[in-house]
Amino acid sequence: VPGRIVSTWFNPTRLGTYPIYCAQYCGTAHAQMLGTVVVLDETDFTAWNHGGTHVGSSAELGAAAYSKYGCATCHEAGPARAPSLSGLYGTQVSLADGRKVRADDAYLADAILRAPENRVAGYPADMPSYTAIMSPPEALRLAAYLRTLGHGSWLAPLPR
């Protein structure tokens, strides 16, 4: 569905690089929804995930996106403008519409891409939607970078 991040999981049986195609017709750009899956052995995956190759880890690429899109302009400008992202990952977030969500990769990527629909309670609706600006994979890489900023008690956790 356009503007939504959906994930799937599979257990690969062969190493290699494989094309992937969208399996759900959802609009006129369906034929352009292409991708690639790269299956690595455990050693190569660990090296890639920790930045051991020229591609860089997801978090490193996310740090580049953080800089490219100027996220610090608002998120490091003080608490009145936008919430701090340090220590956010893994916490419970209260949204303006009354929902409470856990700040995991899927939520963070969705909150970036569709910010107006995921506004944090107590903050102005200043952040625009990034759906037309940033790709979903780039939003997920940005979420991976936010994970490196630590887990914390950005907002009070929900009672369990």
PDB file of C-alpha atoms in Angstrom:
ATOM      1  CA  VAL A   1       0.000   0.000   0.000  1.00  0.00           C
ATOM      2  CA  PRO A   2       1.576   3.328  -0.975  1.00  0.00           C
ATOM      3  CA  GLY A   3       3.021   5.226   1.968  1.00  0.00           C
ATOM      4  CA  ARG A   4       3.044   2.186   4.256  1.00  0.00           C
ATOM      5  CA  ILE A   5       5.979   0.056   5.251  1.00  0.00           C
ATOM      6  CA  VAL A   6       5.242  -3.627   5.129  1.00  0.00           C
ATOM      7  CA  SER A   7       7.764  -6.291   5.933  1.00  0.00           C
ATOM      8  CA  THR A   8       8.033  -9.958   5.244  1.00  0.00           C
ATOM      9  CA  TRP A   9      10.406 -12.636   6.417  1.00  0.00           C
ATOM     10  CA  PHE A  10      11.836 -15.675   4.731  1.00  0.00           C
ATOM     11  CA  ASN A  11      14.625 -18.176   5.267  1.00  0.00           C
ATOM     12  CA  PRO A  12      16.968 -18.148   2.271  1.00  0.00           C
ATOM     13  CA  THR A  13      18.384 -21.422   1.027  1.00  0.00           C
ATOM     14  CA  ARG A  14      21.020 -20.125  -1.413  1.00  0.00           C
ATOM     15  CA  LEU A  15      23.554 -17.303  -1.355  1.00  0.00           C
ATOM     16  CA  GLY A  16      23.283 -14.774  -4.144  1.00  0.00           C
ATOM     17  CA  THR A  17      21.558 -11.670  -5.441  1.00  0.00           C
ATOM     18  CA  TYR A  18      17.937 -11.963  -6.523  1.00  0.00           C
ATOM     19  CA  PRO A  19      15.427  -9.539  -8.042  1.00  0.00           C
ATOM     20  CA  ILE A  20      12.183  -8.991  -6.159  1.00  0.00           C
ATOM     21  CA  TYR A  21       8.909  -7.710  -7.497  1.00  0.00           C
ATOM     22  CA  CYS A  22       5.882  -6.288  -5.746  1.00  0.00           C
ATOM     23  CA  ALA A  23       3.290  -8.996  -5.198  1.00  0.00           C
ATOM     24  CA  GLN A  24       0.337  -6.720  -4.407  1.00  0.00           C
ATOM     25  CA  TYR A  25      -1.207  -4.516  -7.076  1.00  0.00           C
ATOM     26  CA  CYS A  26      -1.863  -1.159  -5.430  1.00  0.00           C
ATOM     27  CA  GLY A  27      -1.783   1.469  -8.138  1.00  0.00           C
ATOM     28  CA  THR A  28      -0.354   2.814 -11.345  1.00  0.00           C
ATOM     29  CA  ALA A  29       3.301   2.620 -10.267  1.00  0.00           C
ATOM     30  CA  HIS A  30       3.061  -1.092  -9.491  1.00  0.00           C
ATOM     31  CA  ALA A  31       5.393  -2.060 -12.338  1.00  0.00           C
ATOM     32  CA  GLN A  32       8.094   0.198 -10.865  1.00  0.00           C
ATOM     33  CA  MET A  33       8.096  -1.496  -7.445  1.00  0.00           C
ATOM     34  CA  LEU A  34      11.285  -3.464  -7.873  1.00  0.00           C
ATOM     35  CA  GLY A  35      14.070  -4.385  -5.531  1.00  0.00           C
ATOM     36  CA  THR A  36      16.948  -6.707  -4.882  1.00  0.00           C
ATOM     37  CA  VAL A  37      17.566  -9.234  -2.133  1.00  0.00           C
ATOM     38  CA  VAL A  38      21.179 -10.044  -1.351  1.00  0.00           C
ATOM     39  CA  VAL A  39      21.694 -13.262   0.613  1.00  0.00           C
ATOM     40  CA  LEU A  40      25.048 -13.358   2.415  1.00  0.00           C
ATOM     41  CA  ASP A  41      26.630 -15.944   4.642  1.00  0.00           C
ATOM     42  CA  GLU A  42      26.707 -15.072   8.342  1.00  0.00           C
ATOM     43  CA  THR A  43      30.271 -13.724   8.318  1.00  0.00           C
ATOM     44  CA  ASP A  44      29.702 -11.461   5.313  1.00  0.00           C
ATOM     45  CA  PHE A  45      26.351 -10.274   6.701  1.00  0.00           C
ATOM     46  CA  THR A  46      27.922  -9.374  10.050  1.00  0.00           C
ATOM     47  CA  ALA A  47      30.687  -7.457   8.270  1.00  0.00           C
ATOM     48  CA  TRP A  48      28.147  -5.624   6.078  1.00  0.00           C
ATOM     49  CA  ASN A  49      25.877  -4.847   9.046  1.00  0.00           C
ATOM     50  CA  HIS A  50      28.819  -3.355  10.951  1.00  0.00           C
ATOM     51  CA  GLY A  51      30.033  -1.272   8.042  1.00  0.00           C
ATOM     52  CA  GLY A  52      32.754  -3.662   6.914  1.00  0.00           C
ATOM     53  CA  THR A  53      32.038  -3.167   3.213  1.00  0.00           C
ATOM     54  CA  HIS A  54      31.999  -0.161   0.925  1.00  0.00           C
ATOM     55  CA  VAL A  55      28.191  -0.084   1.049  1.00  0.00           C
ATOM     56  CA  GLY A  56      28.075   0.757   4.727  1.00  0.00           C
ATOM     57  CA  SER A  57      25.781  -0.481   7.437  1.00  0.00           C
ATOM     58  CA  SER A  58      22.152   0.529   7.619  1.00  0.00           C
ATOM     59  CA  ALA A  59      22.967   2.758  10.585  1.00  0.00           C
ATOM     60  CA  GLU A  60      25.815   4.479   8.709  1.00  0.00           C
ATOM     61  CA  LEU A  61      23.575   5.109   5.731  1.00  0.00           C
ATOM     62  CA  GLY A  62      20.887   6.337   8.147  1.00  0.00           C
ATOM     63  CA  ALA A  63      23.361   8.771   9.712  1.00  0.00           C
ATOM     64  CA  ALA A  64      24.014  10.151   6.239  1.00  0.00           C
ATOM     65  CA  ALA A  65      20.249  10.574   5.717  1.00  0.00           C
ATOM     66  CA  TYR A  66      19.978  12.302   9.126  1.00  0.00           C
ATOM     67  CA  SER A  67      22.505  14.832   7.900  1.00  0.00           C
ATOM     68  CA  LYS A  68      21.145  15.058   4.340  1.00  0.00           C
ATOM     69  CA  TYR A  69      17.608  15.893   5.471  1.00  0.00           C
ATOM     70  CA  GLY A  70      18.691  18.241   8.272  1.00  0.00           C
ATOM     71  CA  CYS A  71      16.938  16.334  11.059  1.00  0.00           C
ATOM     72  CA  ALA A  72      19.113  18.012  13.700  1.00  0.00           C
ATOM     73  CA  THR A  73      17.671  21.401  12.731  1.00  0.00           C
ATOM     74  CA  CYS A  74      14.490  20.586  14.640  1.00  0.00           C
ATOM     75  CA  HIS A  75      15.281  17.535  16.736  1.00  0.00           C
ATOM     76  CA  GLU A  76      18.367  19.048  18.356  1.00  0.00           C
ATOM     77  CA  ALA A  77      16.950  22.576  18.568  1.00  0.00           C
ATOM     78  CA  GLY A  78      15.428  22.068  21.987  1.00  0.00           C
ATOM     79  CA  PRO A  79      12.354  20.344  23.324  1.00  0.00           C
ATOM     80  CA  ALA A  80       9.871  23.047  22.325  1.00  0.00           C
ATOM     81  CA  ARG A  81      10.386  22.530  18.580  1.00  0.00           C
ATOM     82  CA  ALA A  82      10.549  18.732  18.221  1.00  0.00           C
ATOM     83  CA  PRO A  83      11.284  15.784  20.483  1.00  0.00           C
ATOM     84  CA  SER A  84      14.837  14.673  21.022  1.00  0.00           C
ATOM     85  CA  LEU A  85      15.735  11.492  19.158  1.00  0.00           C
ATOM     86  CA  SER A  86      18.471  10.442  21.563  1.00  0.00           C
ATOM     87  CA  GLY A  87      17.290   7.522  23.663  1.00  0.00           C
ATOM     88  CA  LEU A  88      14.003   7.325  21.784  1.00  0.00           C
ATOM     89  CA  TYR A  89      14.374   3.828  20.356  1.00  0.00           C
ATOM     90  CA  GLY A  90      12.426   1.178  22.241  1.00  0.00           C
ATOM     91  CA  THR A  91      10.370   3.569  24.351  1.00  0.00           C
ATOM     92  CA  GLN A  92       6.625   4.088  24.375  1.00  0.00           C
ATOM     93  CA  VAL A  93       5.488   7.216  22.556  1.00  0.00           C
ATOM     94  CA  SER A  94       2.192   8.994  23.169  1.00  0.00           C
ATOM     95  CA  LEU A  95       0.756  10.392  19.960  1.00  0.00           C
ATOM     96  CA  ALA A  96      -1.503  13.414  19.590  1.00  0.00           C
ATOM     97  CA  ASP A  97      -4.418  11.203  18.493  1.00  0.00           C
ATOM     98  CA  GLY A  98      -4.273   9.245  21.757  1.00  0.00           C
ATOM     99  CA  ARG A  99      -2.406   6.181  20.470  1.00  0.00           C
ATOM    100  CA  LYS A 100       0.586   4.832  22.343  1.00  0.00           C
ATOM    101  CA  VAL A 101       3.199   3.083  20.234  1.00  0.00           C
ATOM    102  CA  ARG A 102       6.619   1.551  20.749  1.00  0.00           C
ATOM    103  CA  ALA A 103       9.422   3.374  18.938  1.00  0.00           C
ATOM    104  CA  ASP A 104      10.713   0.469  16.857  1.00  0.00           C
ATOM    105  CA  ASP A 105      12.034   0.449  13.289  1.00  0.00           C
ATOM    106  CA  ALA A 106       8.600   0.136  11.680  1.00  0.00           C
ATOM    107  CA  TYR A 107       7.022   2.932  13.734  1.00  0.00           C
ATOM    108  CA  LEU A 108       9.985   5.292  13.281  1.00  0.00           C
ATOM    109  CA  ALA A 109      10.084   4.795   9.518  1.00  0.00           C
ATOM    110  CA  ASP A 110       6.306   5.321   9.313  1.00  0.00           C
ATOM    111  CA  ALA A 111       6.554   8.391  11.565  1.00  0.00           C
ATOM    112  CA  ILE A 112       9.157   9.885   9.245  1.00  0.00           C
ATOM    113  CA  LEU A 113       7.299   9.134   6.041  1.00  0.00           C
ATOM    114  CA  ARG A 114       3.854  10.084   7.349  1.00  0.00           C
ATOM    115  CA  ALA A 115       4.708  12.572  10.099  1.00  0.00           C
ATOM    116  CA  PRO A 116       1.375  14.440  10.203  1.00  0.00           C
ATOM    117  CA  GLU A 117      -0.442  11.179  10.973  1.00  0.00           C
ATOM    118  CA  ASN A 118       2.060  10.245  13.699  1.00  0.00           C
ATOM    119  CA  ARG A 119       2.480  13.555  15.564  1.00  0.00           C
ATOM    120  CA  VAL A 120       3.840  13.177  19.080  1.00  0.00           C
ATOM    121  CA  ALA A 121       1.584  14.551  21.820  1.00  0.00           C
ATOM    122  CA  GLY A 122       2.684  17.952  23.041  1.00  0.00           C
ATOM    123  CA  TYR A 123       4.526  18.993  19.884  1.00  0.00           C
ATOM    124  CA  PRO A 124       3.354  21.176  17.004  1.00  0.00           C
ATOM    125  CA  ALA A 125       2.510  19.627  13.636  1.00  0.00           C
ATOM    126  CA  ASP A 126       5.571  21.158  11.980  1.00  0.00           C
ATOM    127  CA  MET A 127       7.167  18.072  10.447  1.00  0.00           C
ATOM    128  CA  PRO A 128       5.985  17.451   6.896  1.00  0.00           C
ATOM    129  CA  SER A 129       5.319  14.108   5.316  1.00  0.00           C
ATOM    130  CA  TYR A 130       8.465  12.697   3.733  1.00  0.00           C
ATOM    131  CA  THR A 131       6.597  10.230   1.524  1.00  0.00           C
ATOM    132  CA  ALA A 132       7.463  12.113  -1.672  1.00  0.00           C
ATOM    133  CA  ILE A 133      10.964  13.019  -0.465  1.00  0.00           C
ATOM    134  CA  MET A 134      12.438   9.865   1.052  1.00  0.00           C
ATOM    135  CA  SER A 135      12.103   6.219   0.064  1.00  0.00           C
ATOM    136  CA  PRO A 136      10.819   3.656   2.582  1.00  0.00           C
ATOM    137  CA  PRO A 137      14.209   1.857   2.627  1.00  0.00           C
ATOM    138  CA  GLU A 138      15.929   5.158   3.396  1.00  0.00           C
ATOM    139  CA  ALA A 139      13.452   5.785   6.235  1.00  0.00           C
ATOM    140  CA  LEU A 140      14.275   2.335   7.630  1.00  0.00           C
ATOM    141  CA  ARG A 141      17.998   3.137   7.455  1.00  0.00           C
ATOM    142  CA  LEU A 142      17.303   6.378   9.322  1.00  0.00           C
ATOM    143  CA  ALA A 143      15.450   4.329  11.960  1.00  0.00           C
ATOM    144  CA  ALA A 144      18.518   2.046  12.196  1.00  0.00           C
ATOM    145  CA  TYR A 145      20.622   5.136  12.903  1.00  0.00           C
ATOM    146  CA  LEU A 146      18.183   6.294  15.586  1.00  0.00           C
ATOM    147  CA  ARG A 147      18.607   2.876  17.226  1.00  0.00           C
ATOM    148  CA  THR A 148      22.324   3.684  17.669  1.00  0.00           C
ATOM    149  CA  LEU A 149      21.443   6.809  19.639  1.00  0.00           C
ATOM    150  CA  GLY A 150      20.504   4.527  22.498  1.00  0.00           C
ATOM    151  CA  HIS A 151      17.487   3.138  24.217  1.00  0.00           C
ATOM    152  CA  GLY A 152      16.075   5.371  26.843  1.00  0.00           C
ATOM    153  CA  SER A 153      13.156   6.847  28.650  1.00  0.00           C
ATOM    154  CA  TRP A 154      12.449   9.585  26.132  1.00  0.00           C
ATOM    155  CA  LEU A 155       8.844   9.495  27.252  1.00  0.00           C
ATOM    156  CA  ALA A 156       7.581   7.695  30.330  1.00  0.00           C
ATOM    157  CA  PRO A 157       7.139   4.015  29.511  1.00  0.00           C
ATOM    158  CA  LEU A 158       3.669   2.563  29.599  1.00  0.00           C
ATOM    159  CA  PRO A 159       2.801   0.452  32.626  1.00  0.00           C
ATOM    160  CA  ARG A 160       3.138  -3.240  31.808  1.00  0.00           C
TER     161      ARG A 160
END
